[in-house]
mmCIF file of N, CA and C in Angstrom:
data_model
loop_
_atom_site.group_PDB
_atom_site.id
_atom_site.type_symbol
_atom_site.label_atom_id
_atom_site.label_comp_id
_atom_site.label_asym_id
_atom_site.label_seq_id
_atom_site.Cartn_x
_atom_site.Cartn_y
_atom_site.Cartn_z
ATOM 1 N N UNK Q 1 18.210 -4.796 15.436
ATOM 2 C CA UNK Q 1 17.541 -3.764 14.654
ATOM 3 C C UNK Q 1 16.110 -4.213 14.354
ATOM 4 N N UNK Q 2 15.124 -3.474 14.433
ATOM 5 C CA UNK Q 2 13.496 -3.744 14.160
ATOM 6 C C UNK Q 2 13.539 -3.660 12.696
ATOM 7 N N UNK Q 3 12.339 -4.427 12.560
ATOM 8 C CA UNK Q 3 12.177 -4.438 11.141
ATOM 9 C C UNK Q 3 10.608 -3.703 10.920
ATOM 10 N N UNK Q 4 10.682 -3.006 10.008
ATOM 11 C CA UNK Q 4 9.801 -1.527 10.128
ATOM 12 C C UNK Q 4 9.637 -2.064 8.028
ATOM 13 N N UNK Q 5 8.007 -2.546 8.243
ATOM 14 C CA UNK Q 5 7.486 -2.848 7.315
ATOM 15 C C UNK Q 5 6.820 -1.549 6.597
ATOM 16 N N UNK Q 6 6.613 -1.276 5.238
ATOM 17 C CA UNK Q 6 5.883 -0.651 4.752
ATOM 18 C C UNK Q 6 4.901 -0.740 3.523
ATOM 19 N N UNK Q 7 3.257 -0.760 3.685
ATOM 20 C CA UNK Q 7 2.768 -1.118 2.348
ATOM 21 C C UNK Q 7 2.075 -0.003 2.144
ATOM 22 N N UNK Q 8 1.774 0.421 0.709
ATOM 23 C CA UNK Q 8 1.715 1.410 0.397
ATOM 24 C C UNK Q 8 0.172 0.684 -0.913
ATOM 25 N N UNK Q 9 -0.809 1.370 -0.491
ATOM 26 C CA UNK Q 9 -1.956 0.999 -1.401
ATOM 27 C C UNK Q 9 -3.129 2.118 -1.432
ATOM 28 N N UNK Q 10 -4.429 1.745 -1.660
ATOM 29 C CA UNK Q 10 -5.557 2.837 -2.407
ATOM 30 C C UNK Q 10 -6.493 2.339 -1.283
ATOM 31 N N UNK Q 11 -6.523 0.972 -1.189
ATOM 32 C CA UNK Q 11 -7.747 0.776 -0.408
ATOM 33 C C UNK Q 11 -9.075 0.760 -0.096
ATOM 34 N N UNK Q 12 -9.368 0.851 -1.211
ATOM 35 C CA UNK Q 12 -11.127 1.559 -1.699
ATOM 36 C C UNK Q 12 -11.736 -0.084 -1.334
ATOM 37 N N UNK Q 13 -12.791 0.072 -0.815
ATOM 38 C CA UNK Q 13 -13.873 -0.920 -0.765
ATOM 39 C C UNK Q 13 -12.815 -1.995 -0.021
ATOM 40 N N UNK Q 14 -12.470 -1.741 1.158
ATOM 41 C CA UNK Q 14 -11.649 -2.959 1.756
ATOM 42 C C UNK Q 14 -12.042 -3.908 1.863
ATOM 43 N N UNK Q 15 -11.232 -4.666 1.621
ATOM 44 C CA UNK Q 15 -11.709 -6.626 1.616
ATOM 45 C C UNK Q 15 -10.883 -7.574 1.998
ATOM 46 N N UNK Q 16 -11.043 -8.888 2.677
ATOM 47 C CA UNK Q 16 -10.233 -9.735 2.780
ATOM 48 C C UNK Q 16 -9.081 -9.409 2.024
ATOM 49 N N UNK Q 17 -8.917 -9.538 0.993
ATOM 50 C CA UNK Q 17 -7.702 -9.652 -0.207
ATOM 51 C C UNK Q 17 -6.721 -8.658 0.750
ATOM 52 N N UNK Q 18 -7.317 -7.337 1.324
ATOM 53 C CA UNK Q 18 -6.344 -6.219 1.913
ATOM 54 C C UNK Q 18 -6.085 -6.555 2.744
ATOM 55 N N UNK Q 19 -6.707 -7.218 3.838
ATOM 56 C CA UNK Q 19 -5.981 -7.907 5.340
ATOM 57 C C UNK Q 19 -5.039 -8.801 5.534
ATOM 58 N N UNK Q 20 -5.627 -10.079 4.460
ATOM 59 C CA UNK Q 20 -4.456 -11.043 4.121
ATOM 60 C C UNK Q 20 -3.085 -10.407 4.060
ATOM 61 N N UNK Q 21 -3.230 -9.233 2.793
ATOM 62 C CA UNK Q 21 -2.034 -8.268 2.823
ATOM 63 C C UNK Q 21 -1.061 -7.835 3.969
ATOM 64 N N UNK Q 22 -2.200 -6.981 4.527
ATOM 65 C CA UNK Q 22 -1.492 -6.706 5.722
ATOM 66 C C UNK Q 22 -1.093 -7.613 6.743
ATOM 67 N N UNK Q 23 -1.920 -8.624 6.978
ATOM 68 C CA UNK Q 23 -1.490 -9.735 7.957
ATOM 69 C C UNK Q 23 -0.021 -10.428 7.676
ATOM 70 N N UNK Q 24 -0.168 -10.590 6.205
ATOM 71 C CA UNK Q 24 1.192 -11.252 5.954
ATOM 72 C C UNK Q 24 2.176 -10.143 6.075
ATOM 73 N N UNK Q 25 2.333 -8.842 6.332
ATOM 74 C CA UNK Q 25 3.260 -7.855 6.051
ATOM 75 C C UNK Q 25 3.067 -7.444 7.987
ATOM 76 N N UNK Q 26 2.739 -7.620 8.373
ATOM 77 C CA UNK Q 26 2.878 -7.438 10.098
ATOM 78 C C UNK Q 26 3.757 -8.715 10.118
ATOM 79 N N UNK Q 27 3.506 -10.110 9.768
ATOM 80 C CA UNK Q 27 4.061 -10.913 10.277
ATOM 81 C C UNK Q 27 5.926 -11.200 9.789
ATOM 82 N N UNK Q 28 5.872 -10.162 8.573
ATOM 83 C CA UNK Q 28 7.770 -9.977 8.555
ATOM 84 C C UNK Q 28 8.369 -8.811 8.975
ATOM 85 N N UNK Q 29 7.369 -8.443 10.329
ATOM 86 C CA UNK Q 29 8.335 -7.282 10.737
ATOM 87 C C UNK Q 29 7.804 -7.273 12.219
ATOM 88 N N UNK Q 30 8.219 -6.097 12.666
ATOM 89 C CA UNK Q 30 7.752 -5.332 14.011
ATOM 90 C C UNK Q 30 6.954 -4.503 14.085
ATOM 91 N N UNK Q 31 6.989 -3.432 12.978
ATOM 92 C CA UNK Q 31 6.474 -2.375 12.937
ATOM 93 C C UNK Q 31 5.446 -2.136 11.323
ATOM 94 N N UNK Q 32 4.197 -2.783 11.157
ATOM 95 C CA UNK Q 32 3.426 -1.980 9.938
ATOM 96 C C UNK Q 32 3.346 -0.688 10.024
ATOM 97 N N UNK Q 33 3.571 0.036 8.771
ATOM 98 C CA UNK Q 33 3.138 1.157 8.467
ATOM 99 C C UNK Q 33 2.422 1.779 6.724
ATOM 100 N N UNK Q 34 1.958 2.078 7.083
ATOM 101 C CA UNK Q 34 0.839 2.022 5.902
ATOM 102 C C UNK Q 34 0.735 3.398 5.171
ATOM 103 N N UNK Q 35 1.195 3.561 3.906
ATOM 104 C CA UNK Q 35 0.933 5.167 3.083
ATOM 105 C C UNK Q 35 -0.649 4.911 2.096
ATOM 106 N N UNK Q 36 -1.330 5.274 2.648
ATOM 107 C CA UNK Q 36 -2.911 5.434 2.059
ATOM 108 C C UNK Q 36 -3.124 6.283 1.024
ATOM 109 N N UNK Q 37 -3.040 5.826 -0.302
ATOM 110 C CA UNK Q 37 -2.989 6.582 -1.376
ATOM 111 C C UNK Q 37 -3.994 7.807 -1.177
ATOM 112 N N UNK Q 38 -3.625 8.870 -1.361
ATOM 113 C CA UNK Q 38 -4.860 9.999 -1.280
ATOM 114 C C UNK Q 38 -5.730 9.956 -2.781
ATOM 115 N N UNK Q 39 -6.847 10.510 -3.134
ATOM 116 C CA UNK Q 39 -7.364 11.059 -3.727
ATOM 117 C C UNK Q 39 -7.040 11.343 -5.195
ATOM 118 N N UNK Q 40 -6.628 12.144 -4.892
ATOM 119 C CA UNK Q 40 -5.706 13.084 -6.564
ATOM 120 C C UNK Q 40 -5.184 12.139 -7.031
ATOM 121 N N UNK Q 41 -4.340 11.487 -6.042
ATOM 122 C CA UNK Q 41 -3.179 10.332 -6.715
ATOM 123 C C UNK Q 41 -3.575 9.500 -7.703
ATOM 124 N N UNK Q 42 -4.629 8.553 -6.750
ATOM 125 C CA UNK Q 42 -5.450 7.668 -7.468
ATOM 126 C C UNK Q 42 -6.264 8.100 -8.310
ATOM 127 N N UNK Q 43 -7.005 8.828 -8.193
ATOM 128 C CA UNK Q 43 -7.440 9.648 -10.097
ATOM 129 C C UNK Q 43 -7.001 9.612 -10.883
ATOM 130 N N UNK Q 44 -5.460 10.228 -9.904
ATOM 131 C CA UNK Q 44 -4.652 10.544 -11.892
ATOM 132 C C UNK Q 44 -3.836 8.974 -12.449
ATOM 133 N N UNK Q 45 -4.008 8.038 -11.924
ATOM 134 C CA UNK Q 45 -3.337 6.723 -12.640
ATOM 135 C C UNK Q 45 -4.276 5.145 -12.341
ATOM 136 N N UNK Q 46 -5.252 5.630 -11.780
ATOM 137 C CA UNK Q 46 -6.465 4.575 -11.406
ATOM 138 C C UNK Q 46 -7.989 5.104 -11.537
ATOM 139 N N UNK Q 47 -8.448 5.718 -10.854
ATOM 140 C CA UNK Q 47 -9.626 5.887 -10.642
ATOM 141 C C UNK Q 47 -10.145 6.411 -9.481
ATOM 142 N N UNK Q 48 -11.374 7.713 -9.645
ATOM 143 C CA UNK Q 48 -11.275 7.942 -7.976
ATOM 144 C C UNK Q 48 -11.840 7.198 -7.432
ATOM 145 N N UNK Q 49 -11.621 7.207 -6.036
ATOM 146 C CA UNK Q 49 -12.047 6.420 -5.431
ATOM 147 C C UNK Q 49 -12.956 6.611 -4.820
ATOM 148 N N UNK Q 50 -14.307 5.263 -4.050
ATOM 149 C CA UNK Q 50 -15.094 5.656 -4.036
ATOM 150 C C UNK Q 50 -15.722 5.824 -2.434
ATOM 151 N N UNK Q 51 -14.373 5.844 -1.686
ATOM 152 C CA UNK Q 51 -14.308 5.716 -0.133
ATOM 153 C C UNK Q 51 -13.036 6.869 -0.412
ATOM 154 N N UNK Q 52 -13.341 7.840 0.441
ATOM 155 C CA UNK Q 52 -12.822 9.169 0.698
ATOM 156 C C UNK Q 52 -10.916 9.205 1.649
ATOM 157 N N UNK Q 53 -10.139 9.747 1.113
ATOM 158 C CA UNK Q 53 -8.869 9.207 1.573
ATOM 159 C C UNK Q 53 -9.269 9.378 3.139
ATOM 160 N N UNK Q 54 -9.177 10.451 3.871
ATOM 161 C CA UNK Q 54 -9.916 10.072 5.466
ATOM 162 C C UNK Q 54 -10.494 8.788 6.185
ATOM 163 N N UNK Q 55 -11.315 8.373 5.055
ATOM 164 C CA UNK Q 55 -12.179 7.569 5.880
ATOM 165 C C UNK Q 55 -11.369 5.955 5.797
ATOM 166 N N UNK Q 56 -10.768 5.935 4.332
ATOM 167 C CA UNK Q 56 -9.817 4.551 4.155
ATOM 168 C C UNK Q 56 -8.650 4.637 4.891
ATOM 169 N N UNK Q 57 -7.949 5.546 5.594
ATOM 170 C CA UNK Q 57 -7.108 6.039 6.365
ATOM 171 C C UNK Q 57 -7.465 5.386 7.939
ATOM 172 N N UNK Q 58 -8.617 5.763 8.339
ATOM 173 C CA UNK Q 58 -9.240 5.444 9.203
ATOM 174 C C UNK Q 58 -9.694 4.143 9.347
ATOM 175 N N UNK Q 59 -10.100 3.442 8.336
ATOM 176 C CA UNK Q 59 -10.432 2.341 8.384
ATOM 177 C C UNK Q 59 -9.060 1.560 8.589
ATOM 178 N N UNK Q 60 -7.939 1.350 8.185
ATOM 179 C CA UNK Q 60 -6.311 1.204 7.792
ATOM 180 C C UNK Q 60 -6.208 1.204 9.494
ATOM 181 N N UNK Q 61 -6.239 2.783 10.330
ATOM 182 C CA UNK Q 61 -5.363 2.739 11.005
ATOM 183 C C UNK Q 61 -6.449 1.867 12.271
ATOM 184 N N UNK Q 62 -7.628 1.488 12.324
ATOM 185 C CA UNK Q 62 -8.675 0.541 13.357
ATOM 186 C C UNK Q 62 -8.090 -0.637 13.302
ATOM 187 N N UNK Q 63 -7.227 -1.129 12.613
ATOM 188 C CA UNK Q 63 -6.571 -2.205 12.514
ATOM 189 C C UNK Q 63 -5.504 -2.795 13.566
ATOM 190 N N UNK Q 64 -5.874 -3.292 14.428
ATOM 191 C CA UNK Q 64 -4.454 -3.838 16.165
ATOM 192 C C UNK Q 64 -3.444 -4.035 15.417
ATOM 193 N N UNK Q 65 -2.833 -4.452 14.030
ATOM 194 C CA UNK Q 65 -1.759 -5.050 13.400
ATOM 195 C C UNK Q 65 -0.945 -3.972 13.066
ATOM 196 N N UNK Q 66 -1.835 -2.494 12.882
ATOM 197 C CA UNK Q 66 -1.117 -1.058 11.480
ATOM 198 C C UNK Q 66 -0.476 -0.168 13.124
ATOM 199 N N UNK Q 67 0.487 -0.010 12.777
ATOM 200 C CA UNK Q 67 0.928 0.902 13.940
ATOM 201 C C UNK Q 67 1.216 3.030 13.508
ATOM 202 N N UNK Q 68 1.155 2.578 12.426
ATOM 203 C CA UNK Q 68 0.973 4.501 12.055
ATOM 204 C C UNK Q 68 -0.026 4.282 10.220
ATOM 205 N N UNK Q 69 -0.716 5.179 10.002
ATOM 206 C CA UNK Q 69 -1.077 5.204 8.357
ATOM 207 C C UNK Q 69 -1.043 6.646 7.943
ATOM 208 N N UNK Q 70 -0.591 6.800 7.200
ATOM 209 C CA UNK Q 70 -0.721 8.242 6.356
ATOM 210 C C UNK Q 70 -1.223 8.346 5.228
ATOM 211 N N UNK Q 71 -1.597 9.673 4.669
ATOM 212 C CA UNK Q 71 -2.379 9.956 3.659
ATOM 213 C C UNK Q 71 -0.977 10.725 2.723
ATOM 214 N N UNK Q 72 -0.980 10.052 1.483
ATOM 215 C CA UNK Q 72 0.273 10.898 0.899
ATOM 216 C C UNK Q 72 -0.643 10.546 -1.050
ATOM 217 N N UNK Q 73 -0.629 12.008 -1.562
ATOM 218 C CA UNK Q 73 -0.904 12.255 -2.793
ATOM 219 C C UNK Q 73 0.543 12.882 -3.335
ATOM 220 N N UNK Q 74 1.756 11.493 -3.278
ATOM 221 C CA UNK Q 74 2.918 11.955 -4.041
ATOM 222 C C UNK Q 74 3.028 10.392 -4.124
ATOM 223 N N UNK Q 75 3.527 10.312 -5.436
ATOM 224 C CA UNK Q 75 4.219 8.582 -5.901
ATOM 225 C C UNK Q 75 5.472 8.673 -4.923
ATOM 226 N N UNK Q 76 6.365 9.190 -5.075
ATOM 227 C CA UNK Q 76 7.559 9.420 -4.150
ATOM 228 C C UNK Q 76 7.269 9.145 -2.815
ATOM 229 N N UNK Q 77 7.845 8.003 -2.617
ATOM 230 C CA UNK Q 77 7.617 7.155 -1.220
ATOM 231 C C UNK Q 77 9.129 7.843 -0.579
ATOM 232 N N UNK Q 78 9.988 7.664 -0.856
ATOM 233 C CA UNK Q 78 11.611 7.533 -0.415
ATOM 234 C C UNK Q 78 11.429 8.591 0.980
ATOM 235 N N UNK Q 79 10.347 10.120 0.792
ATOM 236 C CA UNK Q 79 10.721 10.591 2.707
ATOM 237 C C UNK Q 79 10.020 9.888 3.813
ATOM 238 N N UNK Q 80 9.042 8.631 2.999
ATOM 239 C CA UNK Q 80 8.606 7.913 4.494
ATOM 240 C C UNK Q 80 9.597 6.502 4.706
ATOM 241 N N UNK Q 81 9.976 6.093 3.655
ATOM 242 C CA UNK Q 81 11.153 5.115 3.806
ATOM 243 C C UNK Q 81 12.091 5.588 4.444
ATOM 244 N N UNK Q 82 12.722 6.833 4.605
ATOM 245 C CA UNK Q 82 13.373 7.752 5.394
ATOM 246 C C UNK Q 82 13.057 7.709 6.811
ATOM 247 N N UNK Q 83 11.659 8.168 7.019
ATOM 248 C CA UNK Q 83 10.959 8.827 8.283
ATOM 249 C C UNK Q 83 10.458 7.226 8.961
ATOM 250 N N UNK Q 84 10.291 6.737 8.622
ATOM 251 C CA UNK Q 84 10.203 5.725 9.392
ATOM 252 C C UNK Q 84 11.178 4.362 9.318
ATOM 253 N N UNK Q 85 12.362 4.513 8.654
ATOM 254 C CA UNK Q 85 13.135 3.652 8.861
ATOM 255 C C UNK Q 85 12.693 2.056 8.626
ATOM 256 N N UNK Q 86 11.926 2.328 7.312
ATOM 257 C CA UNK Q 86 11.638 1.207 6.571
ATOM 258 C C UNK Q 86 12.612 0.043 6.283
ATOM 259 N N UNK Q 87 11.905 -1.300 6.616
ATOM 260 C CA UNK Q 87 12.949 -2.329 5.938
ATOM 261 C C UNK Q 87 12.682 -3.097 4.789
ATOM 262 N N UNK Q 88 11.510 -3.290 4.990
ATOM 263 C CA UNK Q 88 10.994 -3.614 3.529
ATOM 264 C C UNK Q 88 9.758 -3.060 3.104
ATOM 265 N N UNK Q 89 9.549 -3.043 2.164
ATOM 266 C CA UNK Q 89 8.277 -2.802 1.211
ATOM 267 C C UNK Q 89 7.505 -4.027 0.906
ATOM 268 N N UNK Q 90 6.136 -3.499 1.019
ATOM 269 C CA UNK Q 90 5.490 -4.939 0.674
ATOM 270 C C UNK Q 90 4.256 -4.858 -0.441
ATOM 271 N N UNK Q 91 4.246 -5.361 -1.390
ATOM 272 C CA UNK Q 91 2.958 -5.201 -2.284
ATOM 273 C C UNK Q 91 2.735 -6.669 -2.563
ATOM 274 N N UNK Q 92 1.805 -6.711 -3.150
ATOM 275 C CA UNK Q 92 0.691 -8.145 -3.653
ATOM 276 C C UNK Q 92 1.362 -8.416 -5.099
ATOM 277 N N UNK Q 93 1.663 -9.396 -5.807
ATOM 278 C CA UNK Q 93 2.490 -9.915 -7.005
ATOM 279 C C UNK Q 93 1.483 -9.719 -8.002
ATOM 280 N N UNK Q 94 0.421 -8.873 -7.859
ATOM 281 C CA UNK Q 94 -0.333 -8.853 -9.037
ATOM 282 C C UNK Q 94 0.432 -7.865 -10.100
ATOM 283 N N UNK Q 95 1.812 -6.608 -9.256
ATOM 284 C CA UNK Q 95 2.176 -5.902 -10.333
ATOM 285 C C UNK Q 95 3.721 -6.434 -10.338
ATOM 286 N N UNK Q 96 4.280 -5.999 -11.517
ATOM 287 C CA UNK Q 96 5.472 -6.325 -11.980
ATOM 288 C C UNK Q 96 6.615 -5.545 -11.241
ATOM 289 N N UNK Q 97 7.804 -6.166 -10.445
ATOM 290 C CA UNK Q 97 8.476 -5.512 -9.523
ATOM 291 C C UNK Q 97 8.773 -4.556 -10.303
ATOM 292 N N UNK Q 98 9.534 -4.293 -11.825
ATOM 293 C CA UNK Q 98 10.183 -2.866 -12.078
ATOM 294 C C UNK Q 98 9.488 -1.923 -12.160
ATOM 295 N N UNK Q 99 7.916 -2.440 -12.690
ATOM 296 C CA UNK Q 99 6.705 -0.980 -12.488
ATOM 297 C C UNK Q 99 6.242 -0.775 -11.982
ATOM 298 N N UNK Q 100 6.313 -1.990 -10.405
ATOM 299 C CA UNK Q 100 5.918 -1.008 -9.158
ATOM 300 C C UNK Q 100 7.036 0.147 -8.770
ATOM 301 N N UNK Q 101 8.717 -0.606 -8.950
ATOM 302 C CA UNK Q 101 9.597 0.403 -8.293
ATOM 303 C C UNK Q 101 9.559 1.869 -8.923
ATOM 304 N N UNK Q 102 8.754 1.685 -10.031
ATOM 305 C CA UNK Q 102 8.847 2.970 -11.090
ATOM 306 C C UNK Q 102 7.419 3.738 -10.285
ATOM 307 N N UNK Q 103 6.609 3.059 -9.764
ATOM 308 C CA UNK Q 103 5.457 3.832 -9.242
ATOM 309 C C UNK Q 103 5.922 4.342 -8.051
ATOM 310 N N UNK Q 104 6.461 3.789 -7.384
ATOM 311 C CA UNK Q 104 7.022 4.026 -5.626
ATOM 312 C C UNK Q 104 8.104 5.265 -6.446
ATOM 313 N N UNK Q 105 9.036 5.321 -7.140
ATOM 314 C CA UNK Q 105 9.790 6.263 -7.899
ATOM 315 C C UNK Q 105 11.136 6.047 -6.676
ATOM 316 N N UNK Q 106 11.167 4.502 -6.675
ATOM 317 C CA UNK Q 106 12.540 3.838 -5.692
ATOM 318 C C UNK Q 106 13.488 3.272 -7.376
ATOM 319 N N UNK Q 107 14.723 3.024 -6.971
ATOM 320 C CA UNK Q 107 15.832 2.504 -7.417
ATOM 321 C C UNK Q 107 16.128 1.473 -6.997
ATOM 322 N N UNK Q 108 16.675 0.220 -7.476
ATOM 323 C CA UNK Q 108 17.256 -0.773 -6.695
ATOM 324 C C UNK Q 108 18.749 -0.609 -5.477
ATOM 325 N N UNK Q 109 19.456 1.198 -6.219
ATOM 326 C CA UNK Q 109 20.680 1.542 -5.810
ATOM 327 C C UNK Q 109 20.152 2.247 -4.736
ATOM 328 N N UNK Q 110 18.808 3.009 -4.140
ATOM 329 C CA UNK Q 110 18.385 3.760 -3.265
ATOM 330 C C UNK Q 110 17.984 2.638 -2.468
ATOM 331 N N UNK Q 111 17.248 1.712 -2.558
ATOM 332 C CA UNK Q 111 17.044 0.802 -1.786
ATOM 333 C C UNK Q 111 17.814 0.296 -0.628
ATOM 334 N N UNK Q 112 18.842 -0.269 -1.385
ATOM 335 C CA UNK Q 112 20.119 -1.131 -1.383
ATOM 336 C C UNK Q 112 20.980 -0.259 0.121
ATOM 337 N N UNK Q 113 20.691 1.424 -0.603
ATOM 338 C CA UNK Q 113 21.382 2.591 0.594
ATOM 339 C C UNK Q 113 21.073 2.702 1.711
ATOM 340 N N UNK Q 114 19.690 2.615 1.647
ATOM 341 C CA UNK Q 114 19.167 2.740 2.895
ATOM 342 C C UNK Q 114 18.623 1.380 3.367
ATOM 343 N N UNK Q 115 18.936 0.239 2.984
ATOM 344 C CA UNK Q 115 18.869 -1.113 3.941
ATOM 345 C C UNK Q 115 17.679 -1.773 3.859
ATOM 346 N N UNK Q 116 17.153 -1.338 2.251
ATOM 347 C CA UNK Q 116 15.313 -2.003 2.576
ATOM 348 C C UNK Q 116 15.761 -2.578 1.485
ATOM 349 N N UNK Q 117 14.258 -3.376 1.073
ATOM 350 C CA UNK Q 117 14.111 -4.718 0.109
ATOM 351 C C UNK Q 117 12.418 -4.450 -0.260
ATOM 352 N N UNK Q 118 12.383 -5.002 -1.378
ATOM 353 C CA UNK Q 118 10.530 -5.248 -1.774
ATOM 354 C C UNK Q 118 10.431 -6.466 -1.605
ATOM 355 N N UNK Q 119 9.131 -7.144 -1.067
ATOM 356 C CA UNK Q 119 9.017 -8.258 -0.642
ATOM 357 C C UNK Q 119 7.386 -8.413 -1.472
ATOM 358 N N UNK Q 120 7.216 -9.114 -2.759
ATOM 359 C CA UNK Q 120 6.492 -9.072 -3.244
ATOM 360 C C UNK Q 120 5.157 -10.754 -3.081
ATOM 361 N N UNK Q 121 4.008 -10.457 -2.360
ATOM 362 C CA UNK Q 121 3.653 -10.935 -1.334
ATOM 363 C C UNK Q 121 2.245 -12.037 -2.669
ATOM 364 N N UNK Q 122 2.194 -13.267 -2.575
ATOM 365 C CA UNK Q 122 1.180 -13.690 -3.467
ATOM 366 C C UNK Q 122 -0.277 -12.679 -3.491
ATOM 367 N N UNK Q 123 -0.643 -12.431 -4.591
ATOM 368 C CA UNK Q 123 -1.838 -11.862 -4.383
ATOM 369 C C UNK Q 123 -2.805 -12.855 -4.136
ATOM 370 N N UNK Q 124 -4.020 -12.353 -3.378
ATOM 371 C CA UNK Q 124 -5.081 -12.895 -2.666
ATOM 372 C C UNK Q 124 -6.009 -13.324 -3.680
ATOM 373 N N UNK Q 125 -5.822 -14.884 -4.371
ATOM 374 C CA UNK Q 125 -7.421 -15.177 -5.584
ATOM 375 C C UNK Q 125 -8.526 -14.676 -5.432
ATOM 376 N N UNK Q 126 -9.030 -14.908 -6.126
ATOM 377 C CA UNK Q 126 -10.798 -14.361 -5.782
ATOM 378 C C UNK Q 126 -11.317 -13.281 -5.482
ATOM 379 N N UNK Q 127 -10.278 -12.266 -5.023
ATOM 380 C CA UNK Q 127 -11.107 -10.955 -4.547
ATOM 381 C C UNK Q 127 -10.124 -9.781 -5.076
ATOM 382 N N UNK Q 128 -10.920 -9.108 -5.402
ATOM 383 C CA UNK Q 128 -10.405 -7.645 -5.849
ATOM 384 C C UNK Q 128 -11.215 -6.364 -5.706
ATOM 385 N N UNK Q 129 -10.520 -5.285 -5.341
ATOM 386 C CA UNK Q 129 -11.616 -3.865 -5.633
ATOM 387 C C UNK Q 129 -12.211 -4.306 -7.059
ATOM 388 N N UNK Q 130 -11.587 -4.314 -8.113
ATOM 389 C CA UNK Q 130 -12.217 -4.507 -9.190
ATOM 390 C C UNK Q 130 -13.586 -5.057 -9.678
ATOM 391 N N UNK Q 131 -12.789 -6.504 -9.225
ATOM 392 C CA UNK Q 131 -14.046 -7.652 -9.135
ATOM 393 C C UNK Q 131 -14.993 -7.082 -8.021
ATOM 394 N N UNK Q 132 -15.002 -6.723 -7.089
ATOM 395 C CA UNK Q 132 -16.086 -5.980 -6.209
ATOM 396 C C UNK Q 132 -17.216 -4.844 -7.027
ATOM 397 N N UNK Q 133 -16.036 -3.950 -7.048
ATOM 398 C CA UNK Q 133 -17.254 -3.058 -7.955
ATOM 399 C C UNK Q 133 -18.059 -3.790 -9.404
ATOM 400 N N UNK Q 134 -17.104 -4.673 -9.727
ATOM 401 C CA UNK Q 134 -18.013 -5.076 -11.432
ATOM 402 C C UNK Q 134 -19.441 -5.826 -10.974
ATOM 403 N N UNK Q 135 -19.275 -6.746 -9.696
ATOM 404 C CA UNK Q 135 -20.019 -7.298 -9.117
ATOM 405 C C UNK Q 135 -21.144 -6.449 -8.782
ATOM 406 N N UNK Q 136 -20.952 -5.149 -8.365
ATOM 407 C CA UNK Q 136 -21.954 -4.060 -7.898
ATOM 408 C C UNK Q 136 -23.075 -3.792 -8.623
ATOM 409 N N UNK Q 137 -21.802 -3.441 -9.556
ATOM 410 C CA UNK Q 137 -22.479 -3.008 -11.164
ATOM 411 C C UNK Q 137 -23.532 -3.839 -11.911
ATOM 412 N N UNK Q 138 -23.096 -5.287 -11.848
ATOM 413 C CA UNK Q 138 -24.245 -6.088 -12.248
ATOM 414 C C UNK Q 138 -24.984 -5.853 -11.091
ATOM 415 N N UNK Q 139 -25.152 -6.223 -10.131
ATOM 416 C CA UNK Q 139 -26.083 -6.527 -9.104
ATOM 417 C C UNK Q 139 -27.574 -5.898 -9.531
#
């Protein structure tokens, strides 16, 4: 059976910190696939963003490692964990597993059903969208 990775992020102002990501999340599977937070989404619980969902989509899918990326403005991950026969989930340990599973709007019992796992990946020191833009800002 393939193992059909999935990370699910915003992506604004891409940086090392996001490749590392993905590099380490190609290398526990076969298949990356990538849900590119849209727009709306990220407004309504972050901030908009300041690279257009299209174009971070695009940037995502130029990547030899990402084998499909989509644009999805729904927290509800579970019809691409479906549609692509996800095995694990992968995010950066900067958030807390139960309030990411509460953001993804997964269960440990839905998980469990359909044969996937979260694989919560060290976050990358030193670099952040955050720290990027604050950096701007002074500049």
């Amino acid at each position: 059976m393939s193992e059909n990775i999935l990370v699910v992020g915003v992506f604004d102002l891409f940086h090392v910190g996001h490749l590392t990501l993905l590099e380490k999340s190609k290398a526990l599977g076969d298949k990356l696939f990538i849900i590119v937070n849209g727009d709306k989404m990220t407004g309504e619980y972050k901030r908009t963003p300041y690279i257009n969902e299209n174009d971070r989509k695009r940037l995502i899918e130029a990547l030899d490692i990402v084998d499909e990326a989509v644009i999805s403005n729904e927290f509800d991950i579970k019809p691409y964990i479906e549609q692509f026969n996800i095995t694990k989930i992968v995010h950066g340990d900067d958030w807390e597993l139960n309030s990411y599973m509460e953001q993804i709007r997964c269960t440990p019992e839905y998980l469990a059903a359909q044969g996937c796992e979260i694989v919560m990946l060290p976050y990358t020191q030193g670099i952040s969208t955050s720290a990027l833009i604050k950096q701007i800002k002074q500049s």
